[in-house]
Short mmCIF file of C-alpha atoms in Angstrom, two decimals:
data_model
loop_
_atom_site.label_atom_id
_atom_site.label_comp_id
_atom_site.label_asym_id
_atom_site.label_seq_id
_atom_site.Cartn_x
_atom_site.Cartn_y
_atom_site.Cartn_z
CA MET A 454 143.32 84.86 121.10
CA THR A 455 140.13 84.73 123.13
CA ASP A 456 137.14 82.67 122.09
CA LEU A 457 134.92 84.63 119.69
CA PRO A 458 131.19 83.83 119.75
CA LYS A 459 130.33 82.69 116.24
CA ASN A 460 127.23 84.86 116.15
CA ARG A 461 129.38 88.03 115.92
CA SER A 462 131.35 86.81 112.90
CA VAL A 463 128.13 85.65 111.23
CA ALA A 464 126.54 89.04 111.93
CA LEU A 465 129.48 90.76 110.24
CA ALA A 466 129.18 88.49 107.20
CA VAL A 467 125.42 89.11 106.95
CA PHE A 468 125.82 92.87 107.38
CA GLN A 469 128.46 93.10 104.66
CA ALA A 470 126.46 90.92 102.27
CA VAL A 471 123.45 93.20 102.76
CA LEU A 472 125.20 96.56 102.67
CA ARG A 473 128.02 95.90 100.21
CA ASP A 474 126.48 93.27 97.92
CA SER A 475 122.83 94.44 98.12
CA ARG A 476 121.63 91.03 99.31
CA PRO A 477 118.25 90.74 101.09
CA LEU A 478 118.66 90.72 104.86
CA ASP A 479 116.35 87.80 105.65
CA GLU A 480 117.78 85.66 102.86
CA GLN A 481 121.35 86.23 104.04
CA ALA A 482 120.50 85.81 107.72
CA ASP A 483 118.82 82.48 106.97
CA ALA A 484 121.64 81.25 104.74
CA LEU A 485 124.61 82.28 106.86
CA SER A 486 123.30 81.47 110.33
CA GLN A 487 122.05 77.92 109.72
CA ALA A 488 124.74 76.41 111.96
CA LEU A 489 123.76 78.60 114.92
CA GLU A 490 121.28 77.85 117.66
CA SER A 491 117.86 79.47 117.36
CA ARG A 492 118.69 82.13 119.95
CA ASP A 493 121.91 83.10 118.16
CA ARG A 494 120.14 83.25 114.79
CA ALA A 495 117.64 85.67 116.30
CA PHE A 496 120.48 87.75 117.73
CA VAL A 497 122.22 87.98 114.35
CA ARG A 498 119.05 89.14 112.64
CA MET A 499 118.26 91.69 115.37
CA LEU A 500 121.82 93.08 115.43
CA VAL A 501 122.06 93.54 111.66
CA ALA A 502 118.52 94.95 111.40
CA THR A 503 119.17 97.43 114.23
CA THR A 504 122.42 98.56 112.62
CA LEU A 505 120.63 99.16 109.32
CA ARG A 506 117.73 101.01 110.99
CA ARG A 507 120.08 103.32 112.90
CA LEU A 508 122.90 103.62 110.37
CA GLY A 509 122.70 107.41 110.13
CA GLN A 510 123.08 107.88 113.87
CA ILE A 511 125.71 105.17 114.14
CA ASP A 512 127.94 106.66 111.45
CA LEU A 513 127.64 110.10 113.03
CA VAL A 514 128.73 108.70 116.40
CA ILE A 515 131.66 106.80 114.89
CA ASN A 516 132.84 109.83 112.95
CA GLN A 517 132.78 112.02 116.06
CA CYS A 518 134.64 109.40 118.09
CA LEU A 519 137.50 109.15 115.57
CA ASP A 520 140.51 111.42 115.76
CA LYS A 521 140.66 111.53 111.95
CA PRO A 522 138.48 110.21 109.10
CA MET A 523 138.72 106.48 108.43
CA PRO A 524 139.98 105.67 104.90
CA SER A 525 137.83 103.56 102.60
CA LYS A 526 140.34 100.69 102.71
CA LEU A 527 139.27 100.14 106.33
CA ALA A 528 135.63 99.50 105.39
CA THR A 529 135.63 96.20 107.30
CA VAL A 530 136.91 97.89 110.46
CA ARG A 531 134.14 100.48 110.13
CA ASP A 532 131.58 97.69 109.76
CA VAL A 533 132.84 96.07 112.97
CA LEU A 534 132.53 99.46 114.67
CA ARG A 535 129.00 99.88 113.29
CA LEU A 536 127.87 96.56 114.73
CA GLY A 537 129.60 97.37 118.00
CA ALA A 538 127.98 100.80 118.20
CA ALA A 539 124.53 99.29 117.57
CA GLN A 540 125.03 96.94 120.51
CA LEU A 541 126.25 99.71 122.83
CA LEU A 542 123.71 102.37 121.88
CA PHE A 543 120.54 100.45 121.07
CA LEU A 544 120.74 96.83 122.26
CA GLU A 545 122.16 97.50 125.74
CA THR A 546 124.87 94.85 125.37
CA PRO A 547 127.50 95.00 128.16
CA VAL A 548 130.48 97.16 127.20
CA HIS A 549 133.08 94.49 127.91
CA ALA A 550 131.26 91.97 125.67
CA VAL A 551 131.03 94.43 122.78
CA VAL A 552 134.63 95.61 123.02
CA ASP A 553 136.12 92.13 123.46
CA THR A 554 134.21 90.52 120.59
CA SER A 555 134.74 93.46 118.24
CA VAL A 556 138.49 93.59 118.91
CA GLU A 557 138.68 89.84 118.36
CA LEU A 558 136.84 90.18 115.04
CA VAL A 559 139.42 92.70 113.85
CA LYS A 560 142.36 90.64 115.14
CA ARG A 561 141.32 87.59 113.15
CA GLY A 562 141.53 89.32 109.79
CA ARG A 563 144.15 91.28 107.94
CA PHE A 564 143.12 94.33 109.93
CA ALA A 565 144.78 93.12 113.15
CA PRO A 566 146.94 96.31 113.39
CA TYR A 567 143.69 98.24 113.95
CA ALA A 568 142.58 96.27 116.99
CA GLY A 569 143.80 99.08 119.26
CA LEU A 570 141.83 101.65 117.28
CA THR A 571 138.71 99.47 117.50
CA ASN A 572 139.10 99.20 121.27
CA ALA A 573 139.62 102.95 121.73
CA VAL A 574 136.72 104.02 119.51
CA LEU A 575 134.22 101.63 121.08
CA ARG A 576 135.18 102.68 124.59
CA ARG A 577 134.71 106.31 123.55
CA ILE A 578 131.32 105.41 122.09
CA SER A 579 130.36 103.72 125.38
CA ARG A 580 131.06 107.02 127.16
CA ASP A 581 129.90 109.66 124.67
CA GLY A 582 127.84 107.86 122.02
CA SER A 583 124.38 108.27 123.53
CA ARG A 584 124.84 112.01 123.93
CA ILE A 585 125.87 112.33 120.27
CA SER A 586 123.12 110.08 118.88
CA ASP A 587 120.43 111.77 120.97
CA SER A 588 121.42 115.18 119.59
CA VAL A 589 119.89 114.54 116.16
CA ASP A 590 116.40 114.02 114.75
CA ALA A 591 116.51 110.21 114.55
CA PRO A 592 113.67 109.69 112.02
CA ARG A 593 115.23 112.11 109.56
CA PHE A 594 118.85 111.18 110.21
CA ASN A 595 118.28 107.46 109.60
CA THR A 596 116.24 107.95 106.42
CA PRO A 597 118.14 108.13 103.10
CA LYS A 598 118.04 111.70 101.81
CA TRP A 599 116.12 110.95 98.62
CA LEU A 600 113.37 109.15 100.50
CA TRP A 601 113.06 111.89 103.11
CA GLN A 602 112.78 114.53 100.39
CA ASN A 603 110.20 112.50 98.45
CA TRP A 604 108.05 111.77 101.49
CA SER A 605 108.26 115.35 102.77
CA LYS A 606 107.20 116.70 99.38
CA THR A 607 104.46 114.09 98.88
CA TRP A 608 103.00 113.68 102.35
CA GLY A 609 104.37 116.67 104.32
CA GLU A 610 107.30 116.81 106.71
CA GLU A 611 105.35 115.77 109.80
CA THR A 612 104.05 112.65 108.06
CA ALA A 613 107.57 111.92 106.78
CA ARG A 614 108.78 112.13 110.37
CA GLN A 615 106.07 109.70 111.54
CA ILE A 616 107.08 107.29 108.78
CA GLY A 617 110.74 107.55 109.76
CA LEU A 618 109.90 107.05 113.42
CA ALA A 619 107.91 103.89 112.67
CA HIS A 620 110.93 102.49 110.81
CA LEU A 621 113.07 102.62 113.94
CA SER A 622 111.12 99.83 115.65
CA GLU A 623 111.07 96.13 114.88
CA ALA A 624 107.79 95.01 113.30
CA PRO A 625 105.67 92.48 115.23
CA LEU A 626 104.71 89.08 113.83
CA ASP A 627 101.38 89.17 111.96
CA ILE A 628 99.38 86.02 111.37
CA THR A 629 96.46 85.26 109.05
CA LEU A 630 94.25 82.38 110.15
CA ARG A 631 92.44 80.00 107.87
CA PRO A 632 88.77 81.11 107.79
CA ASP A 633 87.64 77.90 109.51
CA GLN A 634 89.75 78.63 112.61
CA ASP A 635 88.55 80.31 115.83
CA GLN A 636 90.23 83.70 116.34
CA ALA A 637 89.81 83.76 120.11
CA VAL A 638 91.26 80.27 120.54
CA TRP A 639 94.30 80.98 118.41
CA ALA A 640 94.87 84.41 119.92
CA GLU A 641 95.21 82.70 123.29
CA ARG A 642 97.38 79.85 122.00
CA LEU A 643 99.72 82.21 120.14
CA GLU A 644 99.70 84.88 122.86
CA ALA A 645 98.49 87.34 120.24
CA THR A 646 96.00 90.18 119.97
CA VAL A 647 93.28 90.43 117.32
CA LEU A 648 93.49 93.52 115.10
CA PRO A 649 90.27 95.21 113.83
CA PHE A 650 90.32 93.37 110.50
CA GLY A 651 91.07 89.93 111.93
CA THR A 652 94.86 89.65 111.74
CA LEU A 653 96.50 88.13 114.82
CA ARG A 654 99.48 90.10 116.09
CA ARG A 655 102.18 88.51 118.21
CA THR A 656 104.78 90.83 119.77
CA MET A 657 106.83 88.10 121.43
CA GLY A 658 109.74 86.44 119.64
CA GLY A 659 110.30 82.79 118.85
CA ASN A 660 110.94 80.56 115.86
CA VAL A 661 107.86 80.69 113.62
CA ALA A 662 108.02 76.98 112.77
CA ASP A 663 107.94 76.11 116.48
CA LEU A 664 104.71 78.03 117.17
CA PRO A 665 101.45 76.10 117.65
CA GLY A 666 99.53 75.47 114.45
CA PHE A 667 102.25 76.35 111.94
CA ASN A 668 103.21 72.84 110.88
CA GLU A 669 99.55 71.82 111.00
CA GLY A 670 98.75 74.52 108.41
CA GLN A 671 96.28 76.52 110.51
CA TRP A 672 97.81 79.92 109.66
CA TRP A 673 100.49 81.78 107.73
CA ILE A 674 102.65 84.86 108.20
CA GLN A 675 101.32 88.00 106.49
CA ASP A 676 101.60 91.66 107.47
CA ALA A 677 98.27 93.19 108.47
CA ALA A 678 98.35 95.69 105.60
CA ALA A 679 99.22 92.98 103.08
CA SER A 680 96.07 91.09 104.05
CA LEU A 681 93.75 93.94 103.05
CA PRO A 682 93.92 94.01 99.20
CA ALA A 683 92.53 90.49 98.76
CA ARG A 684 89.51 91.48 100.87
CA LEU A 685 88.61 94.08 98.26
CA LEU A 686 87.59 91.32 95.84
CA GLY A 687 84.66 90.59 98.16
CA ASP A 688 83.18 87.11 98.51
CA VAL A 689 85.30 85.01 96.17
CA ARG A 690 83.78 81.60 96.93
CA ASP A 691 83.42 79.59 93.70
CA LYS A 692 84.84 82.49 91.67
CA THR A 693 87.81 82.32 89.31
CA ILE A 694 90.61 84.60 90.48
CA ILE A 695 94.10 85.27 89.11
CA ASP A 696 96.81 86.34 91.54
CA LEU A 697 99.46 88.12 89.47
CA CYS A 698 103.04 88.41 90.75
CA ALA A 699 101.86 85.97 93.40
CA ALA A 700 105.00 84.94 95.29
CA PRO A 701 105.55 84.47 98.20
CA GLY A 702 101.87 83.53 98.21
CA GLY A 703 100.10 85.15 101.16
CA LYS A 704 97.33 86.51 98.96
CA THR A 705 97.06 83.25 97.03
CA MET A 706 96.46 81.46 100.34
CA GLN A 707 93.89 84.06 101.39
CA LEU A 708 91.94 83.60 98.17
CA ALA A 709 92.20 79.80 98.10
CA SER A 710 91.19 79.46 101.75
CA ALA A 711 88.16 81.67 101.02
CA GLY A 712 86.95 79.20 98.39
CA ALA A 713 88.20 80.77 95.15
CA THR A 714 89.58 78.84 92.20
CA VAL A 715 92.97 80.52 92.06
CA THR A 716 95.63 80.74 89.38
CA ALA A 717 98.87 82.13 90.81
CA VAL A 718 101.22 83.64 88.22
CA ASP A 719 104.83 84.62 88.87
CA ARG A 720 107.87 84.89 86.63
CA SER A 721 110.18 83.28 89.22
CA ALA A 722 110.09 79.50 89.31
CA ARG A 723 112.12 79.55 92.54
CA ARG A 724 109.61 81.81 94.28
CA LEU A 725 106.69 79.73 92.98
CA ARG A 726 108.21 76.69 94.68
CA ARG A 727 107.85 78.58 97.94
CA VAL A 728 104.18 79.24 97.12
CA ALA A 729 103.71 75.53 96.41
CA SER A 730 105.34 74.61 99.73
CA ASN A 731 103.09 76.97 101.67
CA LEU A 732 99.96 75.71 99.91
CA GLU A 733 100.94 72.12 100.70
CA ARG A 734 101.47 72.93 104.38
CA LEU A 735 98.03 74.53 104.52
CA GLY A 736 96.28 71.81 102.55
CA LEU A 737 95.17 74.33 99.92
CA SER A 738 95.33 74.16 96.14
CA ALA A 739 95.94 76.62 93.32
CA THR A 740 97.18 76.41 89.76
CA LEU A 741 100.74 77.75 89.61
CA VAL A 742 102.01 79.34 86.40
CA ASP A 743 105.63 80.30 85.81
CA ALA A 744 105.27 83.16 83.31
CA ASP A 745 105.69 86.85 82.61
CA ALA A 746 102.29 88.30 83.49
CA THR A 747 102.56 90.92 80.75
CA GLN A 748 102.74 88.14 78.13
CA TRP A 749 100.66 85.31 79.63
CA LYS A 750 96.89 85.13 79.10
CA PRO A 751 94.27 82.85 80.67
CA GLU A 752 92.26 80.52 78.45
CA THR A 753 89.04 82.25 79.54
CA LEU A 754 88.29 85.58 81.18
CA VAL A 755 88.03 85.40 84.95
CA ASP A 756 85.93 86.98 87.70
CA GLY A 757 88.74 88.90 89.32
CA VAL A 758 92.43 89.70 89.23
CA LEU A 759 94.63 90.67 92.15
CA LEU A 760 97.77 92.43 90.97
CA ASP A 761 100.43 92.97 93.63
CA ALA A 762 102.78 94.74 91.26
CA PRO A 763 106.57 94.65 91.64
CA CYS A 764 107.64 97.89 93.29
CA SER A 765 110.33 99.62 95.33
CA ALA A 766 108.86 98.08 98.52
CA THR A 767 109.49 101.26 100.51
CA GLY A 768 106.35 100.50 102.51
CA THR A 769 108.05 97.47 104.07
CA ILE A 770 111.13 99.21 105.55
CA ARG A 771 109.95 98.71 109.13
CA ARG A 772 109.96 94.95 108.45
CA HIS A 773 112.85 94.93 105.96
CA PRO A 774 115.28 97.75 106.89
CA ASP A 775 117.67 96.70 104.12
CA VAL A 776 115.20 98.13 101.57
CA ALA A 777 116.13 101.67 102.63
CA ARG A 778 119.79 100.97 101.86
CA HIS A 779 119.22 99.18 98.55
CA LYS A 780 116.70 101.33 96.68
CA ARG A 781 117.46 104.42 94.60
CA PRO A 782 115.21 106.98 92.85
CA ASP A 783 115.92 105.34 89.49
CA ASP A 784 114.44 102.08 90.77
CA VAL A 785 111.04 103.73 91.13
CA GLN A 786 111.13 105.24 87.67
CA ASN A 787 112.24 101.97 86.11
CA LEU A 788 109.34 100.10 87.72
CA VAL A 789 106.62 102.53 86.67
CA ALA A 790 106.51 101.32 83.07
CA THR A 791 106.23 97.70 84.21
CA GLN A 792 103.43 98.55 86.63
CA THR A 793 101.48 100.33 83.90
CA GLU A 794 101.90 97.38 81.54
CA LEU A 795 100.87 94.86 84.20
CA LEU A 796 97.73 96.81 85.08
CA ARG A 797 96.70 96.88 81.45
CA ALA A 798 97.33 93.13 81.19
CA ALA A 799 95.29 92.50 84.35
CA VAL A 800 92.29 94.35 82.93
CA ASP A 801 92.53 92.27 79.75
CA MET A 802 92.25 89.07 81.82
CA VAL A 803 88.98 89.89 83.59
CA ARG A 804 85.44 89.59 82.24
CA PRO A 805 83.25 92.68 81.84
CA GLY A 806 81.82 93.51 85.26
CA GLY A 807 84.68 91.68 86.98
CA LEU A 808 87.09 93.29 89.44
CA VAL A 809 90.77 94.18 89.34
CA VAL A 810 92.57 95.09 92.55
CA TYR A 811 95.87 96.86 91.94
CA CYS A 812 98.23 97.16 94.90
CA THR A 813 101.84 97.90 95.79
CA CYS A 814 103.78 97.83 99.08
CA SER A 815 105.25 101.25 98.30
CA LEU A 816 105.05 104.69 99.91
CA GLN A 817 105.79 106.33 96.55
CA LYS A 818 102.72 107.84 94.87
CA ALA A 819 104.32 107.19 91.48
CA GLU A 820 103.82 103.47 92.09
CA GLY A 821 100.33 103.72 93.57
CA GLU A 822 97.95 106.65 93.27
CA GLU A 823 99.58 107.98 90.10
CA ARG A 824 99.46 104.61 88.34
CA VAL A 825 95.71 104.24 88.87
CA ALA A 826 95.03 107.88 87.98
CA HIS A 827 97.04 107.38 84.81
CA ALA A 828 95.08 104.24 83.90
CA LEU A 829 91.76 106.02 84.35
CA SER A 830 92.83 109.09 82.37
CA ALA A 831 94.38 106.99 79.62
CA GLY A 832 91.05 105.36 78.83
CA LEU A 833 91.56 101.91 80.32
CA PRO A 834 88.03 100.37 80.29
CA VAL A 835 87.52 100.43 84.06
CA GLU A 836 85.81 102.46 86.75
CA GLY A 837 86.75 102.89 90.37
CA VAL A 838 84.84 101.02 93.07
CA PRO A 839 85.46 102.84 96.36
CA VAL A 840 86.73 100.94 99.40
CA THR A 841 84.38 101.06 102.39
CA ALA A 842 85.40 101.24 106.04
CA GLN A 843 83.35 98.11 106.77
CA GLU A 844 85.64 96.08 104.51
CA ILE A 845 88.75 97.03 106.47
CA GLY A 846 87.63 96.74 110.06
CA GLY A 847 86.12 100.20 110.30
CA LEU A 848 89.46 101.97 109.79
CA SER A 849 88.15 104.84 107.66
CA ALA A 850 91.43 106.75 108.09
CA LEU A 851 92.98 104.31 105.62
CA ILE A 852 90.66 105.40 102.80
CA THR A 853 91.68 108.28 100.51
CA PRO A 854 89.25 110.87 99.12
CA GLU A 855 89.27 108.91 95.85
CA GLY A 856 88.08 105.78 97.66
CA TRP A 857 91.45 104.06 97.47
CA LEU A 858 93.28 102.28 100.29
CA ARG A 859 96.47 103.89 101.64
CA THR A 860 98.16 102.51 104.75
CA MET A 861 101.18 104.07 106.43
CA PRO A 862 103.76 102.44 108.74
CA PHE A 863 102.45 104.52 111.65
CA HIS A 864 98.79 103.61 111.11
CA ASN A 865 97.43 101.48 113.95
CA SER A 866 100.55 102.51 115.88
CA GLU A 867 98.87 101.76 119.20
CA ASN A 868 99.03 98.11 118.14
CA GLY A 869 102.49 98.22 116.53
CA GLY A 870 101.91 99.82 113.11
CA MET A 871 101.61 98.16 109.71
CA ASP A 872 103.34 98.11 106.34
CA GLY A 873 102.79 100.94 103.87
CA PHE A 874 100.40 99.75 101.14
CA PHE A 875 98.33 101.20 98.33
CA ALA A 876 95.35 99.44 96.77
CA ALA A 877 92.61 100.47 94.37
CA ARG A 878 89.59 98.45 93.21
CA LEU A 879 88.50 98.75 89.60
CA ARG A 880 85.52 97.27 87.76
CA LYS A 881 85.86 96.40 84.08
CA LEU A 882 83.29 98.19 81.94
CA GLU A 883 81.04 96.47 79.47
CA ALA A 884 82.45 96.55 75.94
#
């Protein structure tokens, strides 16, 4: 047998853990590629992410390059073909490298009798695959049917297509600086551009921990859209703020670095340890509470609450392509009740006149616009406080007619897009 680069076998293990066991991509890539060099770890993540992004096209190509349908018992062989097709069609890997490593992957398992089939199909894909994959509407073909139907109905088919198109590209690295740091200096050091609302965007690769300023705690990773909700609380210096469902802690760090006294609440002790680690690296402090936010109550009412409610996360597919393969319509419906309960709990925690910012990283109106509309119509003692363009870098296109914030993956596309987010600011009424 020829020598098989370990990165291909790790990529197969990561892909199967994600697709077959519904494991998070980044978690599996980190866990299973620890023994690899940095460059190989990056390759594994890029290969699996590309395969997930383009799975609709890839499966079409494979099916048309088979003489007869592949039985379900050969699922592993199909997965090898999927990874091989991604390399041939979208990563421009040399044909001989793809065919040789894919055949070797099959030979080393119990599917060795199908090595010849693997070789033949991949060589056919190298000849005919691009023509087949280019014949379809890629945004629609790579979007799960239920999501495409929901987005088309909710936002219109053209917007759904723009969303799907944005999901086909890898998201850049977004960085939030501590407020005491110079944007221009760090933009140069990190080879980044400054977005309208202050986020630094780096399009080049590299290990995050090796970048200047990371270990010194000068900045943290946070998608541009995810940095906006905390801004809606205004000047939080010397104010008491609760960050509900706080992990992994980007918003907690924003609030703490802006001078707030922050209590970060999350029901996952494991995820709170990550928040604690990030705060320590940055030299920031917050009170961490391991609790169910629907049951926990602060000792005294606070000035503001930021609720980043658990959701389907469909707004993060460009950054986490596994989300599109893991979520189902029932997931949205099951989360709606929790979101409603959490919003009510958040309002109970804030003093009269204080602010609640409700947000979700979802493109589903049921988890965003409809939840706030429901709260207002149900008599929750709050009123809307419209978002202004000045608060979000002048990007008025992100503000809805109701005065809420709604970002789409294709917004700011000239700079690489952003996650899909919804946020609404509410003021608690006097009793």
